[in-house]
Short mmCIF file of C-alpha atoms in Angstrom, two decimals:
data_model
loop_
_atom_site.label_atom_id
_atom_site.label_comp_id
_atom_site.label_asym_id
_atom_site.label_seq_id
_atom_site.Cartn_x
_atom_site.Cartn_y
_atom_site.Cartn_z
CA UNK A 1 173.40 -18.50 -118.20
CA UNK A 2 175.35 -21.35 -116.86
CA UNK A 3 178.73 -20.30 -115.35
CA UNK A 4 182.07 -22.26 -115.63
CA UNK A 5 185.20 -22.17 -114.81
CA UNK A 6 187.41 -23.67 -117.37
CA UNK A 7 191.00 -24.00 -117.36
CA UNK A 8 191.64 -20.32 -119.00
CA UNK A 9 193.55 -19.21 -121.43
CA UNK A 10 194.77 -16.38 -119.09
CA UNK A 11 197.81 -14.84 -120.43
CA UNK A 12 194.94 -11.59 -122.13
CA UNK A 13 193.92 -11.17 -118.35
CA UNK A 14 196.65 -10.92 -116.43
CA UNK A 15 196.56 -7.19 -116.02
CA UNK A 16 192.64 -7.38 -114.45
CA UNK A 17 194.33 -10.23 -111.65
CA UNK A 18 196.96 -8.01 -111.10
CA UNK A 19 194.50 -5.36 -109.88
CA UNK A 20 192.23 -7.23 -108.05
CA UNK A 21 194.12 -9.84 -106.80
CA UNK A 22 197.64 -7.67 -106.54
CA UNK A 23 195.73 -5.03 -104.87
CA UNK A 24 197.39 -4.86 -101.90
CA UNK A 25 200.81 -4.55 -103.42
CA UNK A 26 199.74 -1.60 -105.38
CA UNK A 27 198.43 -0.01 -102.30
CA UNK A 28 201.77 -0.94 -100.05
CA UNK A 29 203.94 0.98 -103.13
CA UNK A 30 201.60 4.33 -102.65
CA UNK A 31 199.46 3.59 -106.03
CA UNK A 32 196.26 1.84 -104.45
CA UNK A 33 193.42 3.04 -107.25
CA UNK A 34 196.39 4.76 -108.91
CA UNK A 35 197.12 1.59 -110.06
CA UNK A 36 194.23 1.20 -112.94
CA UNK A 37 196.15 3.81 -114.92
CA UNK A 38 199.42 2.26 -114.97
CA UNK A 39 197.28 -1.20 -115.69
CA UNK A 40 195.68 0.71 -118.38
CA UNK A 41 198.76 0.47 -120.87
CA UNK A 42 198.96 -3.58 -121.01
CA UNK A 43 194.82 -3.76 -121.21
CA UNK A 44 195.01 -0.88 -124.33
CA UNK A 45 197.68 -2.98 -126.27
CA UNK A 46 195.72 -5.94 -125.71
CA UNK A 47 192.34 -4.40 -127.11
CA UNK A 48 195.17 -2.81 -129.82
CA UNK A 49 195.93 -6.14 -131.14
CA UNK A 50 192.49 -7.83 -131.88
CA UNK A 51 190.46 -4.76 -133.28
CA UNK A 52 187.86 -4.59 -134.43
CA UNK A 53 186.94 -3.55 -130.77
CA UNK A 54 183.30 -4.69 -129.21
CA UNK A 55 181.18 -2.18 -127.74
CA UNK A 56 178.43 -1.99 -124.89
CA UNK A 57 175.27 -0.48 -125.32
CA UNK A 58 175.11 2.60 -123.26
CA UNK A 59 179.10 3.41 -123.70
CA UNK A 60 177.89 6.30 -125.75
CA UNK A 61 176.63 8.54 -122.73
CA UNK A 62 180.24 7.70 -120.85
CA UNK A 63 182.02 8.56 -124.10
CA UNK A 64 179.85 11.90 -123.78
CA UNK A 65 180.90 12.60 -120.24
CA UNK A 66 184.32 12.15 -121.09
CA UNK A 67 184.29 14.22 -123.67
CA UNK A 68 182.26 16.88 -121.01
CA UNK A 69 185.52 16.69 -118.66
CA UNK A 70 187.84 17.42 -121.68
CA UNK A 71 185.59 20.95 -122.48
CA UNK A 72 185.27 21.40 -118.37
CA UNK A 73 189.14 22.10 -118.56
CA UNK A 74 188.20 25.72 -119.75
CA UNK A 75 186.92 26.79 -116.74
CA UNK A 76 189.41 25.76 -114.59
CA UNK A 77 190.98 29.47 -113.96
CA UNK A 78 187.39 30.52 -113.35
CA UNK A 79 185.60 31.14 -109.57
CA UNK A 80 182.22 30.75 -108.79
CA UNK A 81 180.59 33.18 -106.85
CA UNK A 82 180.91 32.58 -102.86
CA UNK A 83 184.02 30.51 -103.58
CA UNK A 84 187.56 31.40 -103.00
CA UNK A 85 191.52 30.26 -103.92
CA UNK A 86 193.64 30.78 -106.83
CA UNK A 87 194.34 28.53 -109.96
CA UNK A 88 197.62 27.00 -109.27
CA UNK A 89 199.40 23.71 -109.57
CA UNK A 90 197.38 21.83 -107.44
CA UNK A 91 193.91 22.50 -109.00
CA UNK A 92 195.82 21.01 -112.41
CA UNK A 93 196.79 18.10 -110.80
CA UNK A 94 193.60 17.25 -109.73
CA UNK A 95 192.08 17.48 -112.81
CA UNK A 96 194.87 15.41 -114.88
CA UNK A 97 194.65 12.78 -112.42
CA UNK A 98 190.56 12.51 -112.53
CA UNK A 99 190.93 12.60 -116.44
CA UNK A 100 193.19 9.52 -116.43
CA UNK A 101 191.26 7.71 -114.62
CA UNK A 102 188.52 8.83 -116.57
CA UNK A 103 189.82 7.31 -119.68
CA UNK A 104 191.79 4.63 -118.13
CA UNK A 105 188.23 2.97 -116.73
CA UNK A 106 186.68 3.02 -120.18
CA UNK A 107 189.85 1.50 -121.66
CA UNK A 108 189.20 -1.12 -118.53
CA UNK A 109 185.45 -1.80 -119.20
CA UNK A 110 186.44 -2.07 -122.95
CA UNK A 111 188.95 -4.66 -122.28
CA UNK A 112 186.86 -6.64 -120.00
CA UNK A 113 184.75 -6.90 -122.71
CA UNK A 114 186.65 -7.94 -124.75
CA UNK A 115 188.24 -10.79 -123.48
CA UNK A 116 186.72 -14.17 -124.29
CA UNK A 117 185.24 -16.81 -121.75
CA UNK A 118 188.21 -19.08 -122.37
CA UNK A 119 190.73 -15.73 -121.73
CA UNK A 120 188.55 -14.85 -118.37
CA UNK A 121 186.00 -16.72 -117.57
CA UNK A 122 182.94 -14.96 -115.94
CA UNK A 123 183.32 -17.39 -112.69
CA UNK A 124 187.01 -16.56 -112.29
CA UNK A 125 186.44 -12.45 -112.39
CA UNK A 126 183.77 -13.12 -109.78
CA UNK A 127 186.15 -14.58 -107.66
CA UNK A 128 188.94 -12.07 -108.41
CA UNK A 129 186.90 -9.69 -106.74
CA UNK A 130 185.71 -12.18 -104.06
CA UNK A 131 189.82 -11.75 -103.23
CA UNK A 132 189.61 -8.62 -102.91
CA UNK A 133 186.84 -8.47 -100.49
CA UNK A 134 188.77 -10.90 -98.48
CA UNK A 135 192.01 -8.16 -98.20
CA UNK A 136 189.23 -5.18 -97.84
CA UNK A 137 187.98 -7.08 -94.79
CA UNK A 138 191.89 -7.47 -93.30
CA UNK A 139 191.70 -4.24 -94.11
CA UNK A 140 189.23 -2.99 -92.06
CA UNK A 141 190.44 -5.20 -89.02
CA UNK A 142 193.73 -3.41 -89.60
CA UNK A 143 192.07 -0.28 -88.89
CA UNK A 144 190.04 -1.50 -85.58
CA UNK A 145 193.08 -3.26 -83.80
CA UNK A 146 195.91 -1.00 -84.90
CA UNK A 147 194.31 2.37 -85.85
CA UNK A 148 197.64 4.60 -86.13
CA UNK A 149 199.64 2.33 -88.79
CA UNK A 150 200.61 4.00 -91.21
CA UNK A 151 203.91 4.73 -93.79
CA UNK A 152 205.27 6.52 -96.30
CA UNK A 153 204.87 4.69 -99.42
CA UNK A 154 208.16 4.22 -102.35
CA UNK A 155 206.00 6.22 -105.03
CA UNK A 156 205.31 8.80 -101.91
CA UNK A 157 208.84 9.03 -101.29
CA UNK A 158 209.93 9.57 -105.51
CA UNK A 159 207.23 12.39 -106.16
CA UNK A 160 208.32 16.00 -105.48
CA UNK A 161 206.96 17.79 -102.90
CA UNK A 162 204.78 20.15 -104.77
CA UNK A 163 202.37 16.99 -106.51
CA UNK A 164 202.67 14.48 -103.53
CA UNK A 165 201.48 17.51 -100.78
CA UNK A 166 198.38 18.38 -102.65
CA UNK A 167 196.06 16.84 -100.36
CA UNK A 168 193.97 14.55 -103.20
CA UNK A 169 197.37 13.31 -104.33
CA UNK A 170 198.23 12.36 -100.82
CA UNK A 171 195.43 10.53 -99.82
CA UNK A 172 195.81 8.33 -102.62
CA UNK A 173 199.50 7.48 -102.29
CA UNK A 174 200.06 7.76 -98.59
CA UNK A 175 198.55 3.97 -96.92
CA UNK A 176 197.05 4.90 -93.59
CA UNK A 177 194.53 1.88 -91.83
CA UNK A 178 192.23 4.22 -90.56
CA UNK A 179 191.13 7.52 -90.36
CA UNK A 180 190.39 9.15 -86.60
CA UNK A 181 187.38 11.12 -86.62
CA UNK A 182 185.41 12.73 -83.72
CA UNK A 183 182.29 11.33 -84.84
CA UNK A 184 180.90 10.32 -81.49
CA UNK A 185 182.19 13.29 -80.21
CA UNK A 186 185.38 11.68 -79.22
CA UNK A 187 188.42 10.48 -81.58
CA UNK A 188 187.92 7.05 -82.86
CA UNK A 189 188.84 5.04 -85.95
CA UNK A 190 187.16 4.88 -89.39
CA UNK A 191 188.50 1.66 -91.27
CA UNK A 192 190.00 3.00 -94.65
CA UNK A 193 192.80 0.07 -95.57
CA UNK A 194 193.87 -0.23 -98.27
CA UNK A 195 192.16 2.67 -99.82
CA UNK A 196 191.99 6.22 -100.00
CA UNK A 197 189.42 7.28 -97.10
CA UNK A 198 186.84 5.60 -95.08
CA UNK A 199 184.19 6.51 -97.15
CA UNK A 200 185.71 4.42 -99.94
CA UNK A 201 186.50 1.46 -97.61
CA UNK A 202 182.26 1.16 -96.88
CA UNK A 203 181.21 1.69 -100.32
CA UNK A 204 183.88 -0.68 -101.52
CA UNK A 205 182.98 -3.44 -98.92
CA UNK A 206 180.08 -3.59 -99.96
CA UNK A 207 180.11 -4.00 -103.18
CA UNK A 208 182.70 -6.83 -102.99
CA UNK A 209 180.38 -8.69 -100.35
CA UNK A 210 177.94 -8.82 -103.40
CA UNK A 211 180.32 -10.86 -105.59
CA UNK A 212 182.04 -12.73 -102.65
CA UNK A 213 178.48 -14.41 -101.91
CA UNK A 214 178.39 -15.06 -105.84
CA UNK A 215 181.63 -16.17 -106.46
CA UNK A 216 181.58 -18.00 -102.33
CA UNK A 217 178.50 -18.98 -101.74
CA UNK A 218 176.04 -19.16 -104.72
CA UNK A 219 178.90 -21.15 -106.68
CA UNK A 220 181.03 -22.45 -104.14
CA UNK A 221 181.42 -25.86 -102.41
CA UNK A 222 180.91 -27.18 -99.08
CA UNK A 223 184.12 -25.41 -98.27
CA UNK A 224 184.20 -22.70 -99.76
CA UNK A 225 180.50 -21.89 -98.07
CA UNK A 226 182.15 -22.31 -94.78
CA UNK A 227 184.82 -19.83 -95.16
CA UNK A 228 182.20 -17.55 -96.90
CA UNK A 229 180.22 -17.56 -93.68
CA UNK A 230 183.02 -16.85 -91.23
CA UNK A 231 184.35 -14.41 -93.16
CA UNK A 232 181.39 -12.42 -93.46
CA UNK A 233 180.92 -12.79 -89.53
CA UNK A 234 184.09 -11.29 -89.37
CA UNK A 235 183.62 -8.54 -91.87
CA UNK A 236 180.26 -7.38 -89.34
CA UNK A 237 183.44 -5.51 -86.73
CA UNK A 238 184.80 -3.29 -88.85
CA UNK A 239 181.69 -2.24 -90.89
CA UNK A 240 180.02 -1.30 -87.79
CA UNK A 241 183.61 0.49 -86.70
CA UNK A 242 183.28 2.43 -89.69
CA UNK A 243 180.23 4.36 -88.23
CA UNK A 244 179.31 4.23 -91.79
CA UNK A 245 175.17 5.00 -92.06
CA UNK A 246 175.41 5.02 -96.24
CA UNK A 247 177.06 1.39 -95.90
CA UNK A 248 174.69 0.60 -93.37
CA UNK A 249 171.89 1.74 -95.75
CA UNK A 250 173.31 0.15 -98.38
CA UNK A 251 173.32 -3.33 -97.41
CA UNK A 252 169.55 -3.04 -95.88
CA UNK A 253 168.74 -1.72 -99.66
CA UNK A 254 170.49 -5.42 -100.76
CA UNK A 255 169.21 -7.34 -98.59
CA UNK A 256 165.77 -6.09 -99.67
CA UNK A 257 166.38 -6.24 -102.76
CA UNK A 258 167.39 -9.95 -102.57
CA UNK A 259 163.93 -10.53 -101.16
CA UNK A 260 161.90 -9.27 -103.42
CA UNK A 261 164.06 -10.85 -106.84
CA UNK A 262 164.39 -14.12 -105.68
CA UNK A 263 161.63 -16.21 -104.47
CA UNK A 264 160.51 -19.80 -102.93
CA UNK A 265 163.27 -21.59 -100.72
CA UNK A 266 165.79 -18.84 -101.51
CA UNK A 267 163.61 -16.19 -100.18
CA UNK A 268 162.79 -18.14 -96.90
CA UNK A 269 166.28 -19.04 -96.09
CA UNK A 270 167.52 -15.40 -96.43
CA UNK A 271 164.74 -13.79 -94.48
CA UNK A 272 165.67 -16.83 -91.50
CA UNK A 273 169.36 -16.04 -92.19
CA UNK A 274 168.63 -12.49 -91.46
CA UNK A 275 166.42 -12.59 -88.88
CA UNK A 276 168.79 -14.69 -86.95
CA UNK A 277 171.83 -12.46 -87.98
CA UNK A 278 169.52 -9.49 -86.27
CA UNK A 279 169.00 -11.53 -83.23
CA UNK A 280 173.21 -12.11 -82.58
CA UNK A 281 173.98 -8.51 -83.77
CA UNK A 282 171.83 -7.08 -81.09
CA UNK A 283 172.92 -9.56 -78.26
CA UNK A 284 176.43 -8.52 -79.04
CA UNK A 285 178.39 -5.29 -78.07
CA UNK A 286 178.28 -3.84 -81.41
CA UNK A 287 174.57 -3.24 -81.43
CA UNK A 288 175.60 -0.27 -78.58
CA UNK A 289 177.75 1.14 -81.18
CA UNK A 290 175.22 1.84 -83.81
CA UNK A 291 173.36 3.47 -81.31
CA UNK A 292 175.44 5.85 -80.20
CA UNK A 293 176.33 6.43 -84.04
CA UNK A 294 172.53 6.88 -84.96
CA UNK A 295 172.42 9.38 -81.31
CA UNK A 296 175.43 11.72 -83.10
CA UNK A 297 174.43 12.99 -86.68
CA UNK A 298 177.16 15.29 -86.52
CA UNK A 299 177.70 15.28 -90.31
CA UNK A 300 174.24 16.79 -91.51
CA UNK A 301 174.70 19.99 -90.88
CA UNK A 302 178.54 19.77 -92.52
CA UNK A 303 176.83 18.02 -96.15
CA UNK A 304 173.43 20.22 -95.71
CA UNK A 305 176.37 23.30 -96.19
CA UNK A 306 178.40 21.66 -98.60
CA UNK A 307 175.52 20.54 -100.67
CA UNK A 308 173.59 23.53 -101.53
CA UNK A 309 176.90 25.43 -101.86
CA UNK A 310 177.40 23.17 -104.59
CA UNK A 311 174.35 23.51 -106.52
CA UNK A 312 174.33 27.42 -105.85
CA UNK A 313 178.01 27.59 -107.29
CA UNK A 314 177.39 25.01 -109.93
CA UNK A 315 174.75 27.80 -111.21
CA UNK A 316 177.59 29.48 -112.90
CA UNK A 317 178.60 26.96 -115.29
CA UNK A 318 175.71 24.62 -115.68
CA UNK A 319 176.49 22.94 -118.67
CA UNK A 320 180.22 22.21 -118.18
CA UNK A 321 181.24 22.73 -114.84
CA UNK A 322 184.19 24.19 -113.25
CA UNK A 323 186.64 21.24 -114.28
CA UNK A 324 187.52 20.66 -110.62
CA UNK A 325 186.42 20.71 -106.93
CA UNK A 326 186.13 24.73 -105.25
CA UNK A 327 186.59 25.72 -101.50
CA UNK A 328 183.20 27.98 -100.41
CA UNK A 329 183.57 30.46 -98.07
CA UNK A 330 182.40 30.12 -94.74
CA UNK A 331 180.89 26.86 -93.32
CA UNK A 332 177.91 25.30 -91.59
CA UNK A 333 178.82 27.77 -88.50
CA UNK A 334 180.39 30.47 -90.08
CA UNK A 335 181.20 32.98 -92.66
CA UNK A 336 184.94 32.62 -91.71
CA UNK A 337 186.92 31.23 -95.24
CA UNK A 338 188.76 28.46 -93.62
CA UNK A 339 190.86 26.92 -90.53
CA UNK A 340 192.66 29.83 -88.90
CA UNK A 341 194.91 30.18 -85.34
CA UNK A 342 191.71 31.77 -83.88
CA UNK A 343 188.72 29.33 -85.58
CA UNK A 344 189.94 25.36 -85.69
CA UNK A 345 186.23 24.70 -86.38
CA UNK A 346 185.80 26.74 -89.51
CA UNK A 347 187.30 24.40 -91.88
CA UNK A 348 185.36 22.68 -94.23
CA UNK A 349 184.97 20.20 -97.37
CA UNK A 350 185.41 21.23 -100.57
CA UNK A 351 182.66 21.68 -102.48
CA UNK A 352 181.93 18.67 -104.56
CA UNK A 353 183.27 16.04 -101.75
CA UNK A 354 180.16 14.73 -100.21
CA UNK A 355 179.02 12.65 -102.88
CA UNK A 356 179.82 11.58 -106.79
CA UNK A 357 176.80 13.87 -107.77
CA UNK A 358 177.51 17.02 -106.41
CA UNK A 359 181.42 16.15 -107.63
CA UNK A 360 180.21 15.89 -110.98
CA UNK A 361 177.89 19.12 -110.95
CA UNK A 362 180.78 21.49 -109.83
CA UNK A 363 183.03 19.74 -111.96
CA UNK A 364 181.30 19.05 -115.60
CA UNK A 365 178.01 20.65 -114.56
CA UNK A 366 174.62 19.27 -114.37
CA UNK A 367 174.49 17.92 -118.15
CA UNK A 368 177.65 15.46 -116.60
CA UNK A 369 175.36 14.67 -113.63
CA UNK A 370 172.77 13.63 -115.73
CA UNK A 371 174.96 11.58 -118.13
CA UNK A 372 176.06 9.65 -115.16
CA UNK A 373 172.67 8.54 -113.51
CA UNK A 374 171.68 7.82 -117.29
CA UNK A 375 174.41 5.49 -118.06
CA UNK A 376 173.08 3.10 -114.85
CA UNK A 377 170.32 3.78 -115.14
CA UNK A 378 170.59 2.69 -118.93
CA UNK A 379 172.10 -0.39 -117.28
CA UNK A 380 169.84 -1.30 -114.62
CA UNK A 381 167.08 -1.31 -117.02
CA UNK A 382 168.95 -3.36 -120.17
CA UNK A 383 169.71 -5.91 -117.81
CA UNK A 384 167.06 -6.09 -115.30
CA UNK A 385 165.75 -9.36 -116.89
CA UNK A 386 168.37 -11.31 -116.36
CA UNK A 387 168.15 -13.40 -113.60
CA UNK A 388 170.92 -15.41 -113.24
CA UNK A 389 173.35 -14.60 -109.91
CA UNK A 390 175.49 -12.18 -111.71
CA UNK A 391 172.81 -10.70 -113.75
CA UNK A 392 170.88 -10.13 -109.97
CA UNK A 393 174.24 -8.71 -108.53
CA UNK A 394 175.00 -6.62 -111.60
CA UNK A 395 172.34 -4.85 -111.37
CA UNK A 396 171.68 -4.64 -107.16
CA UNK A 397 175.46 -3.06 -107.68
CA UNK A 398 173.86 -0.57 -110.62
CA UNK A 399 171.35 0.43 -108.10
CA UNK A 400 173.53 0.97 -105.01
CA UNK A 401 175.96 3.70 -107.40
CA UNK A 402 172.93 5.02 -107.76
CA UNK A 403 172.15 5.57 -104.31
CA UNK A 404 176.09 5.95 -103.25
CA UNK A 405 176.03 9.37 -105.79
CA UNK A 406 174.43 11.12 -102.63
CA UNK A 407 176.38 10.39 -100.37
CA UNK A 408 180.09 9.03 -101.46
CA UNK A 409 182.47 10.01 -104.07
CA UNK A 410 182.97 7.59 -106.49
CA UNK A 411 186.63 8.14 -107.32
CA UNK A 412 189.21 6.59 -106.89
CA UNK A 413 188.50 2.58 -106.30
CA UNK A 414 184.65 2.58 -106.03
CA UNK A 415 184.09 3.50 -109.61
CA UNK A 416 186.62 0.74 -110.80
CA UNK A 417 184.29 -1.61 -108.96
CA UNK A 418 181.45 -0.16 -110.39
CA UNK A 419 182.31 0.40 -114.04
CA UNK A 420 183.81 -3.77 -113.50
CA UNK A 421 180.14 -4.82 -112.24
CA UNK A 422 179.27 -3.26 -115.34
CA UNK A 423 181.60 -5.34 -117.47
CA UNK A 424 180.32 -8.27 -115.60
CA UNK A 425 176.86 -7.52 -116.60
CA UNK A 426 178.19 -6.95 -120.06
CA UNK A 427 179.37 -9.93 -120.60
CA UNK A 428 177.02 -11.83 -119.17
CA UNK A 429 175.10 -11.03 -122.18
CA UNK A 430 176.96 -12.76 -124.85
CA UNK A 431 178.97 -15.41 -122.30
#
């Protein structure tokens, strides 16, 4: 396919530039990946008007786990076994806000598809997102030079107590630049601006790095290359800051993927680009970092818990779940239920929380698991022939939510970047 980018006819796709490009509004106002729902409204009246409405292949097996979440709401009140806490307000909340996004990213992927070339042009939603790396990496620099910034957001301030101090609720609408974590045994920062945690910030990153060196490099001009290069450079601080091994992972698993897809001059330049990138990175004082996060694995032991108490509780309602996340009793140390005066350590995640996999077996069982990995894995393999730079990043993103589901959650913002990659992917088909 030969991208270009046309004057557009963009007044159909202003609500996809005000997420990407606006993003950093949305987060200053406490809606960050909130703000897809409220975006959802314009992008439904716009699919509304010129019905009859196109459809992806493989939209069938998200319709079905939609439809899994809406029958997971009957077990809400339930408990597995092991598991403890009553059904109250917060437990609802949860649930209504997953569901909306839920159906707001269909109505997103739907209207992305939707659009013509002229109304978005496949070049220009590259770079959209290419933005948005660019304010993910300020981001993260935010959180390495001034760790503690933080404020109460206008939609914080408007919400009543009871919904904005459930503790999903807050993370979403309370902008903090970084979260301080004793992973190397001593407090230091974890990136997060301007999303939800740090774990979002790294699986984020790096799927916007994959359509900034599209929408930069691959397509760009002389100057454009240039920025492309120091901005990357300067994206290296805070992904190593992040202590972030599944980020880490993840952009080993693109580079070598890159390798093996594209070939002749490509391939040589990218293996000398990266072996001189290695050479610099381990000259320089961030090399001693990954060291010392590769020397403190503190978080096995903490997932290894959280993990199998998933699956064991998930045994209880195999086929649709439990509708929403459940506290376990006891930890990794422990068979004390939670933090207490006497036991600071005995705290732990709630089940569900260490990756989008074992989130979706408590919640909608393992039937919504598997309709998940099938609906990538549906993708990677309808579009694994194209070859073109978006059809190559499409799918290297299709691959990394595949191995992200281990390890990261995918809501809020990473599965609007992933369900978007899909769009892009989409459309490449018929663009």
């Amino acid at each position: 396919m030969t991208v270009r980018d046309p004057r557009p006819d963009s007044r159909a796709a202003w609500p996809i530039a005000a997420l990407l490009v606006g993003y950093p509004v949305w987060w200053a106002l406490g809606f960050g990946g909130l703000a897809v729902i409220v975006l959802a409204i314009p992008m439904a009246y716009i699919l509304w008007r010129r019905r009859p409405i196109r459809l992806p292949r493989g939209l069938g097996l998200w319709v079905l786990l939609l439809a899994g979440y809406l029958l997971s709401a009957l077990m809400l009140a339930e408990m597995p076994p092991d598991t403890y806490g009553e059904f109250g307000a917060g437990r609802a909340i949860g649930y209504l806000m997953r569901l909306a996004l839920y159906v707001s990213l269909l109505v997103m992927v739907l209207y992305l598809g939707n659009l013509t070339e002229r109304e978005l042009p496949q070049l220009r939603l590259v770079r959209m997102l290419g933005v948005l790396f660019v304010t993910t990496v300020a981001g993260g620099l935010l959180g390495v030079l001034f760790p503690t910034f933080a404020f109460t957001s206008p939609l914080e301030r408007v919400l009543p107590g009871w919904i904005s101090g459930n503790a999903f609720v807050q993370n979403l609408i309370h902008p903090t630049a970084a979260q301080m974590q004793k992973v190397l045994g001593h407090a230091s920062p974890r990136p997060e601006a301007p999303f939800e945690w740090a774990n979002a910030w790294g699986s984020n990153l790096s799927v916007l790095l994959i359509w900034f060196v599209v929408g930069w490099w691959v397509y760009g001009g002389a100057r454009r290359k240039a920025m492309a290069v120091v901005l990357v450079a300067a994206a290296a601080v805070p992904v190593v800051y992040s202590l972030n091994r599944g980020l880490w992972i993840g952009l080993g698993l693109a580079a070598l993927y890159l390798v093996v897809r594209v070939g002749g001059r490509t391939r040589l330049a990218m293996c000398a680009a990266g072996a001189l990138g290695a050479v610099v990175f381990a000259a320089s004082p961030l090399s001693g970092l990954v060291l010392q996060r590769l020397d403190n694995p503190h978080s096995n032991d903490i997932r290894a818990f959280t993990v199998s108490a998933t699956i064991e509780a998930a045994q209880g309602s195999p086929i649709i779940g439990y509708g929403n996340t459940r506290n376990a009793t006891g930890n990794h140390r422990t068979i004390t239920t939670g933090k207490t005066d006497w036991c600071r350590e005995c705290g732990h995640p709630p089940l569900g929380s260490d990756g989008q996999l074992w989130h979706l077996i408590i919640t909608q069982g393992f039937v919504g698991a598997a309709l998940y990995v099938a609906f990538f894995l549906g993708a990677i393999r309808r579009h694994w022939p194209d070859r073109s730079p978006i059809g190559l990043a499409g799918v290297l993103v299709m691959i990394l939510v595949l191995l992200y589901m281990f390890v990261y959650d995918g809501l809020v913002t990473p599965l609007s970047l992933y369900l978007i990659s899909f769009a892009l992917l989409w459309r490449n088909t018929y663009a």
